[in-house]
Every structure is written in C-alpha cells, then in structure tokens.
Coordinates of C-alpha atoms and ligand atoms in Angstrom, one line a residue:
M9 CA -11.3 15.1 -21.6
T10 CA -7.5 16.1 -21.2
T11 CA -5.2 13.6 -23.2
W12 CA -2.2 13.7 -21.6
G13 CA 1.3 13.5 -23.0
I14 CA 3.3 12.0 -19.7
P15 CA -0.3 10.6 -17.5
Y16 CA 0.6 10.2 -14.0
F17 CA -0.2 6.2 -14.8
E18 CA -0.4 4.3 -16.7
L19 CA -1.8 0.7 -16.5
Q20 CA 0.7 -2.7 -18.3
L21 CA -1.3 -6.1 -19.0
G22 CA -0.9 -8.2 -21.5
A23 CA -1.8 -11.1 -22.9
E24 CA -0.6 -13.4 -20.2
E25 CA -3.0 -11.6 -17.7
Q26 CA -5.5 -12.0 -21.2
A27 CA -5.1 -15.2 -21.5
A28 CA -5.8 -15.9 -17.2
A29 CA -8.9 -13.6 -17.4
L30 CA -10.2 -16.4 -20.0
S31 CA -9.0 -18.9 -19.3
V32 CA -11.4 -18.6 -15.9
I33 CA -14.8 -17.7 -18.3
E34 CA -14.0 -20.7 -19.6
S35 CA -13.7 -22.7 -16.4
N36 CA -17.4 -22.1 -15.6
W37 CA -16.5 -21.6 -12.1
L38 CA -16.4 -17.4 -11.5
T39 CA -16.4 -17.2 -7.7
M40 CA -13.6 -18.2 -5.0
G41 CA -12.1 -21.3 -6.0
P42 CA -8.9 -23.2 -7.6
K43 CA -7.4 -19.6 -8.2
I44 CA -8.3 -18.2 -5.3
A45 CA -5.9 -20.4 -3.6
E46 CA -3.0 -20.8 -6.2
F47 CA -2.7 -16.7 -5.6
E48 CA -3.0 -17.1 -2.3
T49 CA -0.1 -19.9 -2.6
S50 CA 2.2 -18.5 -5.3
F51 CA 1.4 -15.2 -3.4
A52 CA 2.7 -16.5 0.1
A53 CA 5.6 -18.4 -1.5
A54 CA 6.9 -14.7 -2.9
L55 CA 7.0 -13.6 0.0
E56 CA 8.9 -16.2 1.9
I57 CA 13.2 -15.1 2.5
E58 CA 15.2 -18.7 1.5
G59 CA 15.9 -19.8 4.6
S60 CA 13.8 -18.8 6.7
L61 CA 13.0 -20.4 9.7
E62 CA 9.6 -18.3 10.7
R63 CA 6.3 -20.0 10.3
P64 CA 5.0 -20.8 6.9
L65 CA 3.4 -17.3 5.5
Q66 CA -0.5 -17.7 5.3
A67 CA -2.1 -15.4 2.5
I68 CA -5.9 -14.6 2.4
A69 CA -7.0 -13.0 -0.9
V70 CA -9.4 -10.2 -0.6
A71 CA -11.7 -7.4 -2.4
N72 CA -9.2 -5.0 -1.7
C73 CA -6.9 -3.6 0.9
T74 CA -9.4 -1.5 2.5
V75 CA -11.2 -4.6 3.8
A76 CA -8.0 -6.4 4.6
L77 CA -7.5 -3.5 6.8
H78 CA -11.1 -3.7 8.2
L79 CA -10.2 -7.5 8.3
A80 CA -6.9 -7.3 9.9
L81 CA -8.0 -5.2 12.6
A82 CA -11.1 -6.8 13.3
A83 CA -9.9 -10.8 13.6
L84 CA -7.0 -9.2 16.2
E85 CA -10.2 -8.4 18.1
I86 CA -10.0 -4.5 18.1
G87 CA -12.7 -2.8 18.6
P88 CA -15.1 -0.2 20.6
G89 CA -12.9 1.8 23.3
D90 CA -9.3 0.7 21.7
E91 CA -7.0 3.6 20.5
V92 CA -5.1 2.2 17.3
I93 CA -1.7 4.7 15.7
C94 CA -1.4 5.2 12.2
P95 CA 0.6 7.9 10.5
S96 CA -1.9 10.9 8.6
L97 CA 0.6 11.0 5.6
T98 CA -1.8 8.4 4.3
F99 CA -4.8 7.1 1.9
V100 CA -7.7 7.9 3.9
A101 CA -8.5 3.7 4.1
T102 CA -5.7 3.4 6.2
A103 CA -7.4 5.4 9.0
N104 CA -11.2 3.9 7.7
A105 CA -10.3 0.8 8.8
I106 CA -9.6 1.9 12.5
R107 CA -13.1 3.6 12.4
Y108 CA -15.1 0.4 10.9
V109 CA -14.4 -1.6 14.0
G110 CA -15.2 0.8 16.1
A111 CA -12.2 2.1 17.3
Q112 CA -10.2 5.6 17.4
P113 CA -7.5 6.3 15.2
V114 CA -4.9 9.0 17.0
F115 CA -2.1 10.0 14.2
A116 CA 1.5 10.3 14.8
D117 CA 3.4 12.3 13.1
I118 CA 6.5 11.3 10.1
C119 CA 10.0 11.4 10.9
S120 CA 10.9 14.1 9.2
E121 CA 11.2 16.5 5.3
D122 CA 13.1 13.2 4.4
E123 CA 11.6 9.9 5.7
W124 CA 7.8 10.6 5.0
N125 CA 6.6 7.0 7.3
L126 CA 6.1 7.1 11.0
D127 CA 8.1 8.5 13.7
P128 CA 9.0 6.1 17.0
R129 CA 9.1 8.4 19.2
D130 CA 6.4 10.3 18.7
V131 CA 4.1 7.0 18.2
E132 CA 5.4 6.2 21.8
A133 CA 4.6 9.7 22.9
K134 CA 1.3 9.1 21.9
I135 CA 0.5 5.5 23.7
T136 CA -1.8 4.9 26.4
P137 CA -3.4 2.3 28.2
R138 CA -6.1 2.6 25.4
T139 CA -3.8 1.9 22.4
K140 CA -4.7 -1.5 21.3
A141 CA -1.9 -1.6 18.2
I142 CA 0.2 0.7 15.5
L143 CA -1.2 0.3 11.8
V144 CA 1.7 2.1 9.7
M145 CA 2.2 1.9 5.9
H146 CA 5.4 2.3 4.3
Y147 CA 4.9 5.2 2.1
G148 CA 6.2 5.0 -1.1
G149 CA 7.0 1.0 -0.8
Y150 CA 10.0 2.4 1.8
P151 CA 10.3 0.7 4.8
C152 CA 8.9 2.0 8.4
R153 CA 11.2 2.0 11.2
M154 CA 10.5 -2.1 12.0
K155 CA 12.5 -2.9 14.7
A156 CA 12.1 0.4 17.4
L157 CA 8.3 0.6 16.7
G158 CA 8.2 -3.5 17.1
E159 CA 10.9 -2.8 20.5
L160 CA 7.5 -0.5 21.1
A161 CA 4.9 -3.1 20.4
K162 CA 6.4 -5.3 22.5
K163 CA 7.3 -3.3 25.5
H164 CA 3.5 -1.9 25.6
G165 CA 1.8 -5.5 24.3
L166 CA 0.7 -3.8 20.8
R167 CA -0.1 -5.8 17.9
I168 CA 1.4 -4.6 14.4
V169 CA -0.7 -4.1 11.1
E170 CA 1.5 -3.3 8.3
D171 CA -0.5 -1.4 5.5
T172 CA 1.8 -2.4 2.4
S173 CA -0.7 -1.0 -0.7
H174 CA 2.9 0.6 -2.1
G175 CA 5.5 -2.0 -1.3
P176 CA 4.2 -6.1 -2.4
L177 CA 7.8 -7.3 -2.7
A178 CA 10.1 -4.7 -1.0
E179 CA 12.4 -5.5 2.2
S180 CA 13.8 -4.2 5.1
E181 CA 16.7 -5.5 6.7
G182 CA 16.4 -9.4 5.3
R183 CA 12.5 -9.6 5.6
M184 CA 9.5 -8.8 3.6
L185 CA 7.6 -5.7 3.9
G186 CA 4.0 -7.2 5.3
T187 CA 5.2 -10.1 6.7
I188 CA 7.2 -8.1 10.1
G189 CA 4.2 -7.5 11.8
D190 CA 1.6 -9.7 12.9
V191 CA -0.5 -8.7 10.2
G192 CA 0.4 -7.7 6.3
C193 CA -2.5 -6.2 3.8
F194 CA -1.8 -5.3 0.1
S195 CA -3.9 -3.4 -2.6
F196 CA -4.4 -4.5 -6.2
F197 CA -5.8 -1.4 -7.1
S198 CA -5.4 -0.3 -10.3
N199 CA -2.3 1.6 -9.8
K200 CA -0.6 -0.2 -7.6
N201 CA 2.7 -2.3 -8.7
M202 CA 0.7 -5.1 -8.8
T203 CA -3.3 -5.4 -10.0
T204 CA -6.5 -6.7 -10.0
G205 CA -8.1 -4.2 -11.5
E206 CA -9.8 -4.6 -7.1
G207 CA -8.4 -6.6 -5.0
G208 CA -6.2 -7.2 -1.8
M209 CA -4.5 -9.4 0.3
V210 CA -3.8 -10.5 4.2
V211 CA -0.3 -12.4 5.4
T212 CA -0.1 -13.8 8.6
R213 CA 2.3 -16.2 10.2
D214 CA -0.3 -16.9 12.8
P215 CA -2.4 -20.1 12.0
E216 CA -4.5 -19.1 14.5
L217 CA -5.4 -15.5 13.1
A218 CA -4.7 -16.7 9.0
Q219 CA -7.8 -19.1 10.0
T220 CA -10.0 -16.2 11.9
L221 CA -9.4 -14.2 8.9
R222 CA -10.2 -16.7 6.4
A223 CA -13.1 -17.2 8.5
M224 CA -14.0 -14.0 8.7
R225 CA -13.4 -13.2 4.8
A226 CA -16.7 -15.3 3.8
H227 CA -19.3 -15.1 6.8
G228 CA -17.8 -16.6 9.1
M229 CA -18.9 -19.9 7.1
T230 CA -17.0 -23.6 7.6
A231 CA -17.2 -24.5 4.2
S232 CA -17.4 -22.4 0.7
S233 CA -19.4 -23.0 -2.6
Y234 CA -16.8 -24.5 -4.5
E235 CA -15.8 -27.4 -1.5
R236 CA -19.7 -28.2 -1.7
F237 CA -19.5 -28.2 -5.7
K238 CA -16.6 -30.6 -5.4
G239 CA -19.0 -32.5 -3.0
H240 CA -16.3 -32.3 -0.3
A241 CA -18.7 -30.7 2.4
F242 CA -23.0 -30.6 2.3
G243 CA -23.7 -27.9 4.5
Y244 CA -21.8 -25.2 6.8
D245 CA -21.6 -24.3 10.5
V246 CA -21.4 -20.2 10.4
T247 CA -18.9 -19.5 13.4
L248 CA -18.5 -15.9 13.7
L249 CA -20.3 -12.7 12.8
G250 CA -17.9 -12.6 9.0
F251 CA -17.8 -10.5 6.0
N252 CA -18.1 -11.3 2.4
F253 CA -14.9 -10.3 1.4
R254 CA -14.2 -12.0 -1.1
M255 CA -12.2 -11.7 -4.3
D256 CA -13.1 -14.1 -7.3
E257 CA -11.3 -16.5 -9.4
I258 CA -11.1 -13.9 -12.4
R259 CA -9.2 -11.3 -10.5
A260 CA -7.2 -13.8 -8.8
A261 CA -5.7 -15.1 -12.4
I262 CA -4.6 -12.0 -13.4
G263 CA -2.9 -11.6 -10.3
V264 CA -1.2 -14.8 -10.7
E265 CA 0.4 -13.3 -13.9
Q266 CA 0.9 -9.9 -12.3
L267 CA 2.4 -11.7 -9.1
K268 CA 5.4 -12.7 -12.0
K269 CA 6.1 -10.4 -13.2
L270 CA 6.5 -8.1 -10.4
P271 CA 10.0 -8.5 -9.4
V272 CA 11.3 -7.3 -13.0
T273 CA 8.8 -4.1 -12.7
N274 CA 9.6 -3.6 -9.4
E275 CA 13.4 -3.5 -11.0
R276 CA 12.1 -0.8 -13.6
R277 CA 10.5 1.3 -10.9
K278 CA 13.5 1.3 -9.2
D279 CA 15.8 2.2 -12.3
L280 CA 12.6 5.0 -13.2
V281 CA 13.2 6.4 -9.6
T282 CA 17.4 6.5 -10.1
C283 CA 16.7 8.4 -13.2
Y284 CA 14.8 11.2 -12.0
H285 CA 17.2 11.9 -8.7
R286 CA 20.3 11.9 -11.5
H287 CA 17.6 14.7 -13.5
V288 CA 16.3 16.2 -10.3
A289 CA 19.6 16.6 -9.0
Q290 CA 21.2 18.4 -12.2
Q291 CA 18.0 20.3 -13.3
V292 CA 16.7 21.3 -9.6
P293 CA 18.7 20.6 -6.6
S294 CA 17.0 22.3 -4.4
L295 CA 14.0 20.6 -4.5
V296 CA 13.6 17.4 -1.1
V297 CA 12.8 14.5 -2.8
P298 CA 12.4 11.9 0.0
F299 CA 14.0 8.7 0.6
R300 CA 16.9 10.1 -1.9
G301 CA 20.1 8.2 -1.0
W302 CA 18.2 5.3 0.7
S303 CA 19.4 2.1 -1.2
G304 CA 17.9 -1.5 -1.2
R305 CA 14.6 -3.6 -3.0
F306 CA 12.1 -0.9 -2.2
G307 CA 8.4 -0.3 -3.5
Y308 CA 9.2 2.7 -5.6
H309 CA 5.4 3.2 -6.0
I310 CA 5.3 6.8 -6.1
F311 CA 8.0 9.4 -7.0
P312 CA 6.8 12.4 -4.4
L313 CA 8.8 15.5 -4.1
L314 CA 8.5 19.0 -1.8
L315 CA 8.1 22.0 -4.3
P316 CA 9.7 25.0 -3.0
R317 CA 7.7 27.1 0.1
N318 CA 7.2 29.7 -1.8
V319 CA 5.7 27.9 -4.9
E320 CA 1.8 28.1 -5.2
R321 CA 1.2 23.5 -5.9
G322 CA -2.1 24.2 -7.3
A323 CA -0.1 26.7 -10.2
V324 CA 2.6 23.9 -10.7
M325 CA 0.1 21.1 -10.8
A326 CA -2.3 23.7 -14.0
A327 CA 1.4 24.8 -15.5
L328 CA 2.8 20.7 -15.4
A329 CA -0.6 20.1 -17.3
E330 CA -0.6 22.6 -19.8
H331 CA 2.7 20.7 -20.5
G332 CA 1.0 17.9 -21.1
I333 CA 2.3 16.2 -17.9
Q334 CA -0.1 14.8 -15.1
T335 CA 0.6 15.5 -11.3
S336 CA -0.9 13.7 -8.0
I337 CA -1.0 14.1 -4.2
H338 CA 0.1 11.2 -1.9
Y339 CA -1.2 12.5 0.4
R340 CA -3.5 15.5 1.5
P341 CA -3.2 14.2 5.2
V342 CA -6.2 12.4 6.6
H343 CA -6.7 14.7 9.8
T344 CA -7.9 17.5 7.3
F345 CA -10.4 16.3 6.1
S346 CA -14.0 16.9 6.9
A347 CA -14.5 13.8 7.9
Y348 CA -12.0 13.8 10.5
Q349 CA -12.5 17.1 11.8
D350 CA -13.3 15.3 15.4
V351 CA -10.0 14.0 15.3
R352 CA -7.5 15.8 17.3
A353 CA -3.3 15.4 15.7
E354 CA -0.4 16.7 16.6
V355 CA 1.6 16.3 13.3
P356 CA 3.9 19.4 12.8
V357 CA 5.9 18.1 10.8
T358 CA 3.1 16.3 8.4
N359 CA 1.3 19.4 8.5
A360 CA 4.7 21.2 7.8
I361 CA 5.1 19.8 4.2
A362 CA 1.6 18.9 3.3
P363 CA 1.2 22.2 1.3
R364 CA 4.7 21.4 -1.0
I365 CA 3.8 17.7 -1.9
L366 CA 3.9 16.6 -5.9
S367 CA 4.2 13.2 -6.8
L368 CA 5.3 13.4 -10.6
P369 CA 4.5 10.0 -12.9
L370 CA 5.9 7.1 -12.6
F371 CA 5.3 3.4 -14.1
P372 CA 7.2 1.1 -15.7
T373 CA 6.6 1.7 -18.9
L374 CA 7.7 5.4 -18.3
T375 CA 10.6 6.4 -21.0
E376 CA 14.4 8.0 -19.2
D377 CA 13.4 10.3 -22.2
K378 CA 10.3 11.3 -20.8
I379 CA 11.2 11.8 -17.4
E380 CA 14.0 14.1 -18.4
R381 CA 10.7 16.4 -19.9
V382 CA 9.0 16.0 -17.1
V383 CA 11.9 17.3 -14.7
M384 CA 12.9 20.4 -17.2
S385 CA 9.1 21.5 -17.5
L386 CA 9.3 21.0 -13.7
K387 CA 12.3 23.3 -13.6
S388 CA 10.6 25.6 -16.0
C389 CA 7.3 26.4 -14.2
L390 CA 9.4 26.8 -10.7
E391 CA 11.3 29.6 -12.8
S392 CA 8.5 31.1 -14.2
Ligands
PLP2 C1 -1.6 3.6 1.3 C2 -2.8 2.8 1.0 N1 -4.0 2.3 1.9 C3 -4.9 1.9 1.5 C4 -5.3 1.8 0.1 C5 -6.8 1.2 -0.3 O1 -6.5 0.3 -0.7 P1 -7.2 -0.8 -2.3 O2 -8.0 0.5 -3.3 O3 -7.1 -1.8 -2.9 O4 -9.1 -0.6 -1.3 C6 -4.5 2.7 -0.5 C7 -5.2 2.3 -2.0 O5 -5.4 3.0 -2.8 C8 -3.4 2.8 -0.1 O6 -2.8 3.7 -1.2

C-alpha cells in the first residue's frame, strides 16, 4: 500500500463525533429516530437564509446521495418515456439515478474551459417534448447558472433537481445551493465537505413533495418503528411504492456534529483554494484553473485544473505519486463509460477538456506549505 506524503483527501473527525456516536449506542435505539429528526431540522435551518420569505425548507435524511437523487426523481413522477437533461461531467450516480426510474439521461455540455457547469444554451437545445426535468450538478460547489436554467424550466414546464453533493452551505445570488430548484440532494460520503461515512439529504420547500419523499424513503409506510415503539401508532398503512432509503441514528448523530463544523471547514477550504490560485499563478501561470476569479461563498469541494494539451495525464499522476502526492480525476465523463455507450452525447467542450482534467489534494487539514509543495512538484513534473 502506498503511504502518501500528501494524500488526496484526509478525513477529519473529532471527539465531538465520537461522543455523538457513542451516545446513540448508549441510547439503545439505532434506526431512524430522534437523531434523524434533529439532523433534519438542523440541516434545513442551516440552509435557510435569514429574512427569506420563502416557504420553510424541509430536509429528509437518506442513506446516500445516490438514493437521494433516485428518490427525488421518483417523487417527481419521472419515469419511462421521459428525458432528463444532465451533465456528462459528473459522478456516474447523477446519470444512474435517471436510469433507475426508467427515464433517459440526455447529456448537455458545460459552459467553457473555465466554467465546468451546465451550459443553459445547450440545455435549451436539448429540450424535447419528452423532457421532464433538468438535473444540475454544481461542480466543485460552484453554482450553475440557476437563473437562466430556472427561466428555461419555467418556459418549458420542467422540474429542476440539484445534485449539491459538492456544495453544502454554498450560495448563489443570496440563495443556498440545493434550495433553488424543486428538490436538492446532498452527499455525506466520506470525502465530502461534511460526512456521515455514507449518507445523504433531500431538501424541498414543497410540503406535498416533502410528504411523498418521506413516505417513499421508508417503504411508503405511514408510521415508523420508532413511532410504534413510542406508542404513537400501533399499525401502519402502505400508501405508495416506497424504498428502504433510510439513514440510521449513528450517522445522523455524526452529521449533526459535522454540520456544526461546516461553516469553518468550508471557509478553510476557501483559504486553501486561494492559496492554490496564488501558487499556480506564480509557478505555472499557463494552467487553466476553472472558476478562477469567482468570488462568493462556494463549496470549494475539490481543486481541479486543466493540464497542458501536450502532456500525458497518467504520466503526470505517476510522477506526482513518486513525489508522494495523490491526485484524482473529476470526472471521466459519464457518456464515455461502457455502460453508457447506448446514450448519444454531443458535448464537445466536455470531450475537449476530459483528458486534461486533474484534481490536486484539498481538505481542511491541508497546510499552505504542502500546497506550495504540490504546485512545485507539478511544475517540475510538467517541465520534465
Ligand atoms: C456529484 C456527485 N453526485 C452524486 C454522488 C453520490 O453520492 P453518494 O456516494 O452519497 O451516493 C457523488 C458522490 O461521490 C457526487 O460527487
């Protein structure tokens, strides 16, 4: 096993998460119960902008973001014969979720080399009478062009689902990512800005949709085991075809603690990204770094860049590994995977940048010295 001098990602859990997990074990109740309720309430509250006149946000905790996306599309009654427009430059789960409900993913391109989010003009060009929704993914926690996409959705009667895996507590024009479309989906996978190991959250301001999402999360049942244990219900009905997409109490307890730390860890990520920008500008100014120059409160989930056209990415990754530096790729476009060969994709900008994408280490405990080392190592790898 390689021991990385600078790993791509490092988990940061503390005494707070330990105590929270232990207290759930001591409580003797592990499945969906009071900690889930607390996590949902605090997550919804964290996503509200003070003074907002919008309907209150509801949050529904689930097993991971993949099922969050599946649940969102199922609750919006998207199914066979429908098309959903999404990026190809995303994690495969974004597109898989569309297929789980029997609908067809239609890949749209990103805006440019500098902005790796859905291009509203290409989205518009791909709308057909079958299109039912746009599934956006806020790459790196940087906001998609939600105003233009919202206008398109309104004009064509489409729903918007936001894959906000990269951007919990990120904002766009005074609104939190994930709360702008019809449904927002979040991931708490181990390497995300906040984690529960495996975990996810669905949010919506539509009370009817929230009710459906809650029911669908747990088999379509009208009462949970916890409610029956508490004597609040003695039986239950099953009102719709649901799933078991539940989160458990230990994860929820860890999530409550992680959420408290998120404003600080997001801020730290922002500082580290600024530091990367400074070193890249000084040492390898020719490199394209997407979203450079954007200012705001974003997710800063990853630090991707574009390698020069003439270099072989695998060789750069191997050379950086020789320096003890782990790197990653976000992402191989979904339409290039074997399982997606039957889906046509006209995404020239995505195709042009795909072989050049490289993500450098980024996590809150990374230091500025190490960032300098990463950039200097990258420079020397590119020069040789
Ligand atoms: C953009 C994106 N969408 C969806 C997912 C799936 O999340 P999860 O692992 O919680 O199912 C991820 C996680 O890696 C992701 O990065």
